[in-house]
XYZ file of C-alpha atoms in Angstrom:
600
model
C -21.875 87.178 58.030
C -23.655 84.458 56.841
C -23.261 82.613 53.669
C -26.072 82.795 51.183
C -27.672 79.446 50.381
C -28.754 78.019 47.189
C -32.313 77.175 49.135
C -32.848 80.724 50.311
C -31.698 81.845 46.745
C -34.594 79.676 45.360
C -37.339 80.619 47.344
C -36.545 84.524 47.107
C -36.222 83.726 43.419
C -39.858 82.362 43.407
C -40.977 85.045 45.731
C -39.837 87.623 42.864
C -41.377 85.749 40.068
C -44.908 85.494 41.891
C -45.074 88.987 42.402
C -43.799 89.649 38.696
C -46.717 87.366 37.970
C -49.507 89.350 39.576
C -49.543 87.160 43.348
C -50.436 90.174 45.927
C -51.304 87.810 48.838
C -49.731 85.317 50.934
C -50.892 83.239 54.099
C -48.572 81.954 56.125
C -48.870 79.336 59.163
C -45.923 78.962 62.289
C -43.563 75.931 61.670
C -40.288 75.047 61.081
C -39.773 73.293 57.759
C -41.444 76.291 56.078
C -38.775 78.478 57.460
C -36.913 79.864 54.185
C -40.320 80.108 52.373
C -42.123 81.737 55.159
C -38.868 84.487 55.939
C -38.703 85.149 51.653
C -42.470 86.094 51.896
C -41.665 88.051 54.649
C -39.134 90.596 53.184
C -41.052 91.570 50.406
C -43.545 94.745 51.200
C -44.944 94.064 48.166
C -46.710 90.925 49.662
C -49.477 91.570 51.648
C -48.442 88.082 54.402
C -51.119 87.094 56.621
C -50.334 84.927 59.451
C -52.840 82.059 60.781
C -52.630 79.513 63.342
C -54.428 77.392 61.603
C -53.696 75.398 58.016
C -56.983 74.516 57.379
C -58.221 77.379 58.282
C -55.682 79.005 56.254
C -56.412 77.187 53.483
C -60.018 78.281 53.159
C -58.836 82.189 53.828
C -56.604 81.556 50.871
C -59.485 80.439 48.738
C -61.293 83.701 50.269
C -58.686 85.786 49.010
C -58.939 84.195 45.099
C -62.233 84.241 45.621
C -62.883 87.912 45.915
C -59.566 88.789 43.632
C -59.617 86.371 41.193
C -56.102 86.121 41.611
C -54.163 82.815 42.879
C -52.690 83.454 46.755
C -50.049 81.639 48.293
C -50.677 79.358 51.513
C -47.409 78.490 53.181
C -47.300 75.235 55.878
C -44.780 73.205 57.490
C -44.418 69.645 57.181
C -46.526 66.582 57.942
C -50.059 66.797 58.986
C -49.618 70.298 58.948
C -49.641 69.576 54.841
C -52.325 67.543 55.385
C -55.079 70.255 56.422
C -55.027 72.470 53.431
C -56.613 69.227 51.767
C -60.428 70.357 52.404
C -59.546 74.031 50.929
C -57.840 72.499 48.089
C -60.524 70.267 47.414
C -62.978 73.441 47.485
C -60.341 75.323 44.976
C -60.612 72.646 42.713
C -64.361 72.338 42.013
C -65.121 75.534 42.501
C -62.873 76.793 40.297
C -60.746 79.378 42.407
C -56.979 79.763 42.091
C -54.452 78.779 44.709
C -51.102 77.866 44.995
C -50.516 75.198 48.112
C -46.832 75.268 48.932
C -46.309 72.322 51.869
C -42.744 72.301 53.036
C -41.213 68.974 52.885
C -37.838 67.163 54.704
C -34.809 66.126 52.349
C -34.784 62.691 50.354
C -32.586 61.308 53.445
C -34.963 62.275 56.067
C -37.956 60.220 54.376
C -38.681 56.539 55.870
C -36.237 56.564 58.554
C -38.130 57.677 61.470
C -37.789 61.446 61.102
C -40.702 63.566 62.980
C -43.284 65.447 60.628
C -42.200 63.273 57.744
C -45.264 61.948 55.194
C -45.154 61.175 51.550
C -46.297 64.590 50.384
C -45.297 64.513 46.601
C -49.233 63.425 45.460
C -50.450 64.782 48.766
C -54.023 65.711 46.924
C -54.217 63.534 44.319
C -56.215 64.296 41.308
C -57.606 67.684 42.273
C -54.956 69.781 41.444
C -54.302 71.372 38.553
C -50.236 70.782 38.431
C -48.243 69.740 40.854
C -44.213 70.008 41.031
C -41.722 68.108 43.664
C -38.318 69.573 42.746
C -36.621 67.868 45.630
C -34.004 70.636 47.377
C -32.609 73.346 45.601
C -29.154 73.373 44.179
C -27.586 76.096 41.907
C -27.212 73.772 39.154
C -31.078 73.821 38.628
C -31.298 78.113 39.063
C -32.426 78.039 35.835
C -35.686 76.425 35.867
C -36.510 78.582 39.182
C -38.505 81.598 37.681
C -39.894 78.952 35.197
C -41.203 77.400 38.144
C -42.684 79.805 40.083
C -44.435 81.299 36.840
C -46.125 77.908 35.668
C -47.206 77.790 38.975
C -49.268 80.862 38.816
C -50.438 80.359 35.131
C -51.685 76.657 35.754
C -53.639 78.338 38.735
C -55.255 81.146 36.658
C -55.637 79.666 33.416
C -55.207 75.677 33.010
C -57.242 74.119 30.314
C -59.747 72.440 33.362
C -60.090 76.256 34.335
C -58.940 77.671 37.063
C -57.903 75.769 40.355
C -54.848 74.704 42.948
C -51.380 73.941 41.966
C -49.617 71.962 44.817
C -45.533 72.800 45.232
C -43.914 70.469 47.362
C -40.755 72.055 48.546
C -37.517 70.395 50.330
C -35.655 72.197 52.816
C -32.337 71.215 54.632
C -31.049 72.671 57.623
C -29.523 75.077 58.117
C -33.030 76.994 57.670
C -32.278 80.548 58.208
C -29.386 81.047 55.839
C -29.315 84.270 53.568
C -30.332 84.696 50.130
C -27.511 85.107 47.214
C -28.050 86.954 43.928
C -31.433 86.299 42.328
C -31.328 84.965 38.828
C -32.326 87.505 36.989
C -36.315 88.351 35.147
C -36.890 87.948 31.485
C -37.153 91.549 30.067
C -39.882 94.059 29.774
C -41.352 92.584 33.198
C -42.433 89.165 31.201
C -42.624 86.060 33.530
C -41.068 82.467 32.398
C -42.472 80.137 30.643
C -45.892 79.019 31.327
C -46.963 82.441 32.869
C -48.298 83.961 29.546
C -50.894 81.395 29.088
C -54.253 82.468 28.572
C -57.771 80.578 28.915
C -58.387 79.101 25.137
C -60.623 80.897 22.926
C -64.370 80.072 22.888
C -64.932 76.395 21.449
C -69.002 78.044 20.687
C -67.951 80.155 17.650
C -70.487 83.530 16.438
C -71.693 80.966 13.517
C -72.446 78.424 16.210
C -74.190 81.034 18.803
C -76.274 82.417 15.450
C -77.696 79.491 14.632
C -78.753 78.101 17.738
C -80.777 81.397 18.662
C -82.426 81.823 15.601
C -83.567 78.923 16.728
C -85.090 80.173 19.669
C -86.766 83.638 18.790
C -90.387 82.869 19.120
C -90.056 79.983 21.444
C -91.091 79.383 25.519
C -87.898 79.393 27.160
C -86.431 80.144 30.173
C -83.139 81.940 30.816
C -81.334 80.309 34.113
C -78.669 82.195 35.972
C -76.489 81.177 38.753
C -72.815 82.343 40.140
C -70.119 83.241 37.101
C -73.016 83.644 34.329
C -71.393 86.684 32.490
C -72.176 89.857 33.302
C -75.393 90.500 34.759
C -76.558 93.631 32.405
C -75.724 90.968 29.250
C -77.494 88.441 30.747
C -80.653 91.116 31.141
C -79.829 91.679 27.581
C -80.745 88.134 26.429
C -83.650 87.880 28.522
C -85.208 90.571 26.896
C -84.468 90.242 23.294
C -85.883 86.584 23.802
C -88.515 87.725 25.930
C -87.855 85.031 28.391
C -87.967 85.426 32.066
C -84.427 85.165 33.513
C -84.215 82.730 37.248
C -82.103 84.720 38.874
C -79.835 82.982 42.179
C -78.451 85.416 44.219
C -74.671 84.768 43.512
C -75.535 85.120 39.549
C -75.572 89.475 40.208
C -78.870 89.368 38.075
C -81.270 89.221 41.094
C -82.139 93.232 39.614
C -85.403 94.698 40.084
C -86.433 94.210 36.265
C -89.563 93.003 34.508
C -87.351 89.931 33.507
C -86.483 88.694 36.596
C -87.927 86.034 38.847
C -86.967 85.402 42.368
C -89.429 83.378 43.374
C -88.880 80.500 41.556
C -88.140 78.022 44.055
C -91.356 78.648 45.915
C -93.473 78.945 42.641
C -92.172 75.341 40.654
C -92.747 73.138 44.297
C -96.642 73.134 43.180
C -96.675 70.335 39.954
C -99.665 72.005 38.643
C -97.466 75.643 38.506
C -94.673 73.827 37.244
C -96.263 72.162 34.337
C -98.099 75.390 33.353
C -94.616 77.394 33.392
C -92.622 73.691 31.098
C -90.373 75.864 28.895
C -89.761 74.792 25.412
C -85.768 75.613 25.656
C -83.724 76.426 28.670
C -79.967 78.163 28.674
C -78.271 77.616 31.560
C -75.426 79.820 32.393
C -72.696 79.796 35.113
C -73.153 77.222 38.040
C -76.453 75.217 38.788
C -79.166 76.511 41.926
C -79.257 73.982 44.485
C -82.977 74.716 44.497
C -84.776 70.536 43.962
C -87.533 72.669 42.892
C -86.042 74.377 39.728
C -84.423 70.950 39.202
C -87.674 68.814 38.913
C -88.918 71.354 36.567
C -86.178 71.022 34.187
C -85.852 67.498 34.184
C -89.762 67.551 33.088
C -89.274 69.868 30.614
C -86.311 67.918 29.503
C -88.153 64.634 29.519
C -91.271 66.506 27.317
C -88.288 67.266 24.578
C -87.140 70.981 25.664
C -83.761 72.101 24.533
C -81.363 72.501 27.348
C -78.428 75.063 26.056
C -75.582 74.736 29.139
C -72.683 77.468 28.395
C -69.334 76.733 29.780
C -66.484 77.676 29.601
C -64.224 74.611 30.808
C -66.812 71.916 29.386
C -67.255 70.253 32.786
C -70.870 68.804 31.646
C -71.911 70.156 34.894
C -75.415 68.188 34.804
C -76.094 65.659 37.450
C -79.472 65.494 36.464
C -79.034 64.641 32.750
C -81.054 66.710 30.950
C -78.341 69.084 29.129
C -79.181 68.311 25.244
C -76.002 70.826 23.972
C -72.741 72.500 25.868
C -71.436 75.386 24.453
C -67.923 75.242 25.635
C -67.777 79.334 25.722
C -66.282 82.013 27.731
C -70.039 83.085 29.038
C -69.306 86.559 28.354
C -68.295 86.540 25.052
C -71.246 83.799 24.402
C -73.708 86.537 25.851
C -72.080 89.201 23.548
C -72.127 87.055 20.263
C -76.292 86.043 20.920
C -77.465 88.981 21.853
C -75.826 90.446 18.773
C -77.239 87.837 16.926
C -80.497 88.090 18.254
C -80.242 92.126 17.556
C -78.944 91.566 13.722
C -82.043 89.251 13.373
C -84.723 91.963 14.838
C -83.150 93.675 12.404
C -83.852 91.784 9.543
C -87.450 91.154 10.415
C -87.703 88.381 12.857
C -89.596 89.607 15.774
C -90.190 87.584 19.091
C -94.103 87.055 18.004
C -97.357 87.612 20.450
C -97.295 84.296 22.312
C -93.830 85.436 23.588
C -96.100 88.319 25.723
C -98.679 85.259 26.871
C -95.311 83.862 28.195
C -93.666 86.313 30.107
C -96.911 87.618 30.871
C -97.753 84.418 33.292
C -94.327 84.168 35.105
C -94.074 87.983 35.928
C -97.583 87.305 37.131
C -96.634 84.668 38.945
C -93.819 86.148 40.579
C -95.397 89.160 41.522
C -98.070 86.401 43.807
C -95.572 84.967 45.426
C -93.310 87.632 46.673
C -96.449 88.993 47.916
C -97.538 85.810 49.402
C -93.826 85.422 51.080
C -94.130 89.014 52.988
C -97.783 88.227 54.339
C -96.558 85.194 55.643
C -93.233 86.683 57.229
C -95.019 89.699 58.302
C -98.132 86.991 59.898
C -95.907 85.305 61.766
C -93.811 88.448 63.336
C -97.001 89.830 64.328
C -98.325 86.561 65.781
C -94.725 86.062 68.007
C -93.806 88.934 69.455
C -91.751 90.592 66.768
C -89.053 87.933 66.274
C -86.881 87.247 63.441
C -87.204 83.653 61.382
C -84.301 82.047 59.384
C -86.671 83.254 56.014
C -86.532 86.786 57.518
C -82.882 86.790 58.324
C -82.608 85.909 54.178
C -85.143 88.384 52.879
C -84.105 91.458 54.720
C -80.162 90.531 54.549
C -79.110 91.975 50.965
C -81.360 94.932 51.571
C -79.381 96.618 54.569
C -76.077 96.215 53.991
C -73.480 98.799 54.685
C -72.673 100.691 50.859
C -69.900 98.244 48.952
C -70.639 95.045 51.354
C -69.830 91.716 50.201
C -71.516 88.836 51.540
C -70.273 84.806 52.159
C -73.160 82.910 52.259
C -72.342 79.415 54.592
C -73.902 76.156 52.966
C -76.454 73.917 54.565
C -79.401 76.596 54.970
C -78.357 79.772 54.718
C -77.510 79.517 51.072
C -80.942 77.542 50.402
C -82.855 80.865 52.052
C -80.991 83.036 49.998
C -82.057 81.655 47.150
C -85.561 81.096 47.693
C -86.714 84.413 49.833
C -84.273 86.907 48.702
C -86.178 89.291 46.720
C -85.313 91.296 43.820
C -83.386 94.674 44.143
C -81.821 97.519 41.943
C -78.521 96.994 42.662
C -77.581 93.334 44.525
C -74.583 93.035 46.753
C -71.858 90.439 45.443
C -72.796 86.657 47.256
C -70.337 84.608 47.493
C -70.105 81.070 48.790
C -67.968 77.735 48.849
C -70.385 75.603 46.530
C -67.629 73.389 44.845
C -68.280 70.596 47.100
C -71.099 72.272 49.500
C -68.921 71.906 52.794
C -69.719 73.712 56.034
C -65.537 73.967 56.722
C -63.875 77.031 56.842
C -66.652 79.420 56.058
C -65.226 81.955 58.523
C -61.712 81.585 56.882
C -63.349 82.377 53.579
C -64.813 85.494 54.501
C -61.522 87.180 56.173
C -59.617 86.007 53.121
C -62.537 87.907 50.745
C -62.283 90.864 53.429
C -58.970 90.731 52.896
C -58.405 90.258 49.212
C -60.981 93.113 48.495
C -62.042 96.399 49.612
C -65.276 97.655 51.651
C -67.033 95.349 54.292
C -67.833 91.650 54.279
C -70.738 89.842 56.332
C -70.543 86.124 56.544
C -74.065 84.348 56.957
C -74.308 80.479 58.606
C -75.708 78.383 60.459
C -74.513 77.930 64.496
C -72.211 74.334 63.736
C -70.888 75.985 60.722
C -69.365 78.686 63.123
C -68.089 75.765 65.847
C -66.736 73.799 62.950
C -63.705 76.923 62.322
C -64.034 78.209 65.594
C -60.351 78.626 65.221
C -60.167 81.466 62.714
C -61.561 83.558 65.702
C -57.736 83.520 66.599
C -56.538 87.028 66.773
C -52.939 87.325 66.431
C -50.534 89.900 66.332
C -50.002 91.863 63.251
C -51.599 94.213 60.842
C -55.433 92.946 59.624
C -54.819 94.576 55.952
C -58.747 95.920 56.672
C -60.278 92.895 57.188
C -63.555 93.653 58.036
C -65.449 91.001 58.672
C -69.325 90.149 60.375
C -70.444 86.874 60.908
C -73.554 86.338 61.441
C -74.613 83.685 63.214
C -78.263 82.172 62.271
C -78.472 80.257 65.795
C -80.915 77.552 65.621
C -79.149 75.107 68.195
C -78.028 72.435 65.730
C -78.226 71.078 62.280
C -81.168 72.516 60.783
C -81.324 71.402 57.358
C -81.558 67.848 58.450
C -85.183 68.448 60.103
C -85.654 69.025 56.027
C -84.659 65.327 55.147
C -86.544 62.152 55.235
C -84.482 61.101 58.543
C -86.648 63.622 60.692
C -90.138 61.388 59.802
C -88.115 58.214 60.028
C -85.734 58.056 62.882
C -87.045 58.015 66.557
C -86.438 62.056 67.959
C -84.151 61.306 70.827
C -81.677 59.465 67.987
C -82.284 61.955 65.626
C -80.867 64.796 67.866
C -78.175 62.808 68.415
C -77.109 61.705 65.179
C -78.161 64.753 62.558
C -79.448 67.490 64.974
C -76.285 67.817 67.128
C -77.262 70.664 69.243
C -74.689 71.970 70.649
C -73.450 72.403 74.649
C -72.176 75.757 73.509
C -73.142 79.062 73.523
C -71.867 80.575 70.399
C -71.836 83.957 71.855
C -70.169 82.785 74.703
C -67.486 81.203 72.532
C -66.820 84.113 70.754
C -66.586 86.494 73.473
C -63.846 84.165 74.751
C -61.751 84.699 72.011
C -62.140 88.759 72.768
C -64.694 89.548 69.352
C -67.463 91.196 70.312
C -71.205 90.138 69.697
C -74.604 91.875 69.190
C -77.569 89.386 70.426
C -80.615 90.264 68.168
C -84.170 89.019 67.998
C -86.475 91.232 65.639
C -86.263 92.259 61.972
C -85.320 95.503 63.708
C -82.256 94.605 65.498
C -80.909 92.386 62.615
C -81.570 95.373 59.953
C -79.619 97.534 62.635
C -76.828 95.701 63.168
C -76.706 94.727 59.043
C -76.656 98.421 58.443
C -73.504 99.107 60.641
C -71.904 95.848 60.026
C -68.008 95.954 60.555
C -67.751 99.596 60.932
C -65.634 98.865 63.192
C -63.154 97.781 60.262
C -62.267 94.521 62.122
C -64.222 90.887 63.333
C -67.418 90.399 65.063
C -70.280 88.714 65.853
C -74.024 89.167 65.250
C -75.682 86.094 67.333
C -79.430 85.843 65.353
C -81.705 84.025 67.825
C -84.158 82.673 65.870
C -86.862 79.758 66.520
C -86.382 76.221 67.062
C -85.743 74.087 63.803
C -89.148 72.098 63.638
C -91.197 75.495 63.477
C -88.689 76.533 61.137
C -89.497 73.541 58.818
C -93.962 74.537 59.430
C -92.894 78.148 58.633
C -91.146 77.252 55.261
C -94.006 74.672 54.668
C -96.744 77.957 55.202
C -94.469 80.195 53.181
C -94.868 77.644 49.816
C -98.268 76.319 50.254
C -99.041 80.620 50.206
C -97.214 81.041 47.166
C -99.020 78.320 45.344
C -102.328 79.177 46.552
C -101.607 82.753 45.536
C -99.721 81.714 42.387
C -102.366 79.104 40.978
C -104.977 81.579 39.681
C -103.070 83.988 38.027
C -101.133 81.283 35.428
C -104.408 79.416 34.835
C -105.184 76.933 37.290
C -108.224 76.354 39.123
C -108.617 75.060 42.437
């Protein structure tokens, strides 16, 4: 019988404390070094272990799995550059805000700068963009004590630091031998609590009732604009404000407030490209809540209303002073749902007292619904135009107005950067009841998209379609990978918006500037691949659609199957793409124009 090791002791101890803690999830990747780690995640049922080839692409399905939980998972890796790969996903975690706990396996103290294989210096491995990091050097029994406190801090500087939350890095020596038993666990503090660290909480709201009062009193009777993007609060609260202000509320898709509701506009984008629409709609104050659009659009406008002296109100709760374009005049460091509950109670206790919103607040509202109403009408003429003019086929604006709409019943979707998330948010309509979007927009990357959507498939329930571009699905072309083993319902669609290449660079100034033969081969990058042929190789099966018909059919039954596939969307070279999108907003502002005032 074997001997029980102080190592193996450790890591089951940490195991125990991470599920005490609230972990569910962990992703583990084949190596060596990670041996005792990888076998203690192993023998608890109560860990749901998924198994990747891939650390980078592991990485990134960890961040899927806080994503759609909320809760920090556990990515396991071996030694050396193995370490190394997580570092995209961790960088992700940390501006975006997700939870993760990276645990690299490291060699002894005597193994390091003498020659040993799979050896780095992985104690500040990623630097500044974790939230707490902890190199405890191999585990003797002398230090059993400060295990569970270990393992809990872990988890609580994940879920709740004061920079919000984000990924903790554990750097963890093994010795040989690596497959020793565990010993007695130390035991839990009472009553299920976890050790120290693991009963922090997020601090209270720094934006006080008082505080919230004041400023909207300040607004009732004003132009303003309410501005909505992923993590605002919760979407019927931020209806709520909206209409006791009697504001329209710019709605992005991953804000949950895209509803069909006389507040909401979804065609701002489109509508504040035309300077003469964008100067009749200059709000007098703006609140901002949860993470900016990428739209340049709604970015211009602000700035101009900033520049003419409008308030800009940004609510969050981890004061980032999340403003690249400087034109935030007050941060209200707040938890946004509280914030939402505090004004809108403030705003009710004022109505109340005889404070109503006043007539000009109609004029007001009364332009941008107006507006709105032009230019989703101008968007479908133009879709529907073109269709009819080519056959039937399907257009990278199509593929993001129809998408929410014809979902299977409690989809999720990952939206992939570059264009697909820009679509989304400027052609998605309005609808009663949204889907969750999702999408890596800490640091914008196309990396690991795939990754992210199994690890949301897997860390929630019902189906998940992934959206993206055709080098977005080459770039983690690896997480189509099947391996043996349980998928824990991972249902999972990508769908792959095939435009052979890069096509948000025929966007950018370098398509006008740079000769065509050097653009293709410097920002264009179509590939030699077929993408359906690639993922037939690795055994997933793809549907090859062409029409709004076929890509509403295979939306509708997306991942029925409960495990991975692939929709291949064929859609039109990327320079007609670019004159479609150009006809689609030169419609909306022609259509637009009139009804908030403007001649031609």
């Amino acid at each position: 019988m074997s001997v029980p090791s102080d190592q193996a002791t450790f890591v089951a101890t940490l195991v125990d404390e991470w599920v005490r803690s609230g972990v569910t999830d962990a992703v583990v990747c084949p190596g060596s070094r990670s041996t005792p780690l990888a076998l203690a995640l192993a023998n608890r049922s109560d860990i749901r272990l998924h198994v990747r080839l891939d650390e980078r692409g592991a990485g990134f399905f960890a961040l899927g799995l806080g994503l759609a939980s909320g809760r920090a998972a556990v990515v396991c890796t071996t030694s050396g550059t193995a370490a190394a790969e997580l570092h995209p996903a961790v960088v992700e975690a940390h501006h975006a805000r997700v939870p993760l706990i990276a645990c690299t396996a490291d060699r002894p103290p005597e193994l390091h700068g003498v020659g040993a294989p799979q050896t780095i210096d992985q104690a500040d491995l990623f630097g500044a963009v974790v939230r707490w990091r902890s190199d405890p050097g191999v585990a003797v029994a002398q230090t059993a004590g400060s295990w569970r406190a270990l393992a809990s801090r872990a988890v609580a500087e994940a879920r709740s630091g004061p920079l919000g939350p984000g990924p903790v890095h554990l750097n963890l020596a093994f010795r040989d031998p690596l497959t020793a038993v565990a010993g007695p666990i130390p035991l839990g503090r009472p009553e299920g609590r976890q050790g120290s660290g693991a009963g922090a909480v997020p601090w209270s709201p720094g934006a006080d009732g008082r505080t919230v009062a004041e400023s909207v009193a300040g607004w009732v009777g004003r132009r303003g604009l309410v501005v909505a993007g992923a993590r605002c609060g919760p979407p019927a609260d931020v209806v709520a404000l909206a209409e006791r202000l009697g504001w329209p509320l710019l709605a992005d898709p991953r804000s949950g407030c895209r509803l069909d509701h006389p507040q909401v506009v979804a065609g701002a984008d489109a509508l504040l490209r035309d300077p003469g629409i964008s100067e009749a709609l200059r709000p007098d104050v703006v609140v901002v809540l949860g993470d900016s659009w990428i739209s340049n659009a709604l970015a211009a406008h602000l700035r101009a209303a900033s520049e003419a002296g409008a308030d800009v109100v940004k609510v969050d709760p981890w004061w980032r002073w999340a403003d690249p374009d400087h034109v935030v005049s007050t941060v209200h460091r707040a938890d946004p749902g509280k914030w939402l509950v505090a004004a809108v109670g403030a705003l009710d206790a004022g109505a109340a007292g005889g404070h109503p919103r006043g007539a000009g607040q109609k004029g007001w509202l009364g332009r941008w619904q107006n507006a709105e109403r032009a230019a989703q009408r101008a968007i479908d003429i133009v879709l529907d135009d073109d269709a009819a003019s080519h056959g039937g086929r399907i257009t990278e604006p199509a593929v993001a107005r129809r998408l929410l709409g014809n979902l299977p019943p409690g989809a999720r979707v990952v939206i992939g950067s570059s264009m697909p998330v820009r679509d989304l948010e400027w052609y998605a309509p309005a609808m009663p009841a949204p889907p969750p979007v999702l999408a890596n927009r800490g640091v914008n990357g196309i990396d690991g998209v795939t990754s992210t959507a199994q690890g949301v498939a897997a860390g929630g329930s019902g189906p998940v379609v992934a959206v993206m571009g055709d080098l977005t699905f080459l770039h983690d072309v690896s997480s189509l990978v099947r391996l043996a083993g349980p998928a824990w319902g991972a249902s999972t669609t990508v769908v792959v918006v095939d435009n052979v290449g890069g096509g948000i660079f025929d966007f950018l100034p370098q398509a006008t500037v740079v000769e065509l033969d050097v653009f293709e081969q410097l920002f264009g990058t179509p590939p030699a691949v077929d993408v359906a042929r690639v993922a037939e190789g690795f055994g997933v099966p793809v549907s090859d659609v062409g029409t709004p018909h076929e890509l509403d059919g295979a939306l509708r039954a997306a991942n029925l199957s409960g495990d991975l596939s692939v929709v291949r969307v064929r859609v039109p070279r990327r320079r007609e793409n670019v004159a479609l999108h150009e006809r689609i907003h030169t419609a909306v502002a022609d259509a637009a124009r009139p009804v908030v005032g403007i001649g031609r």
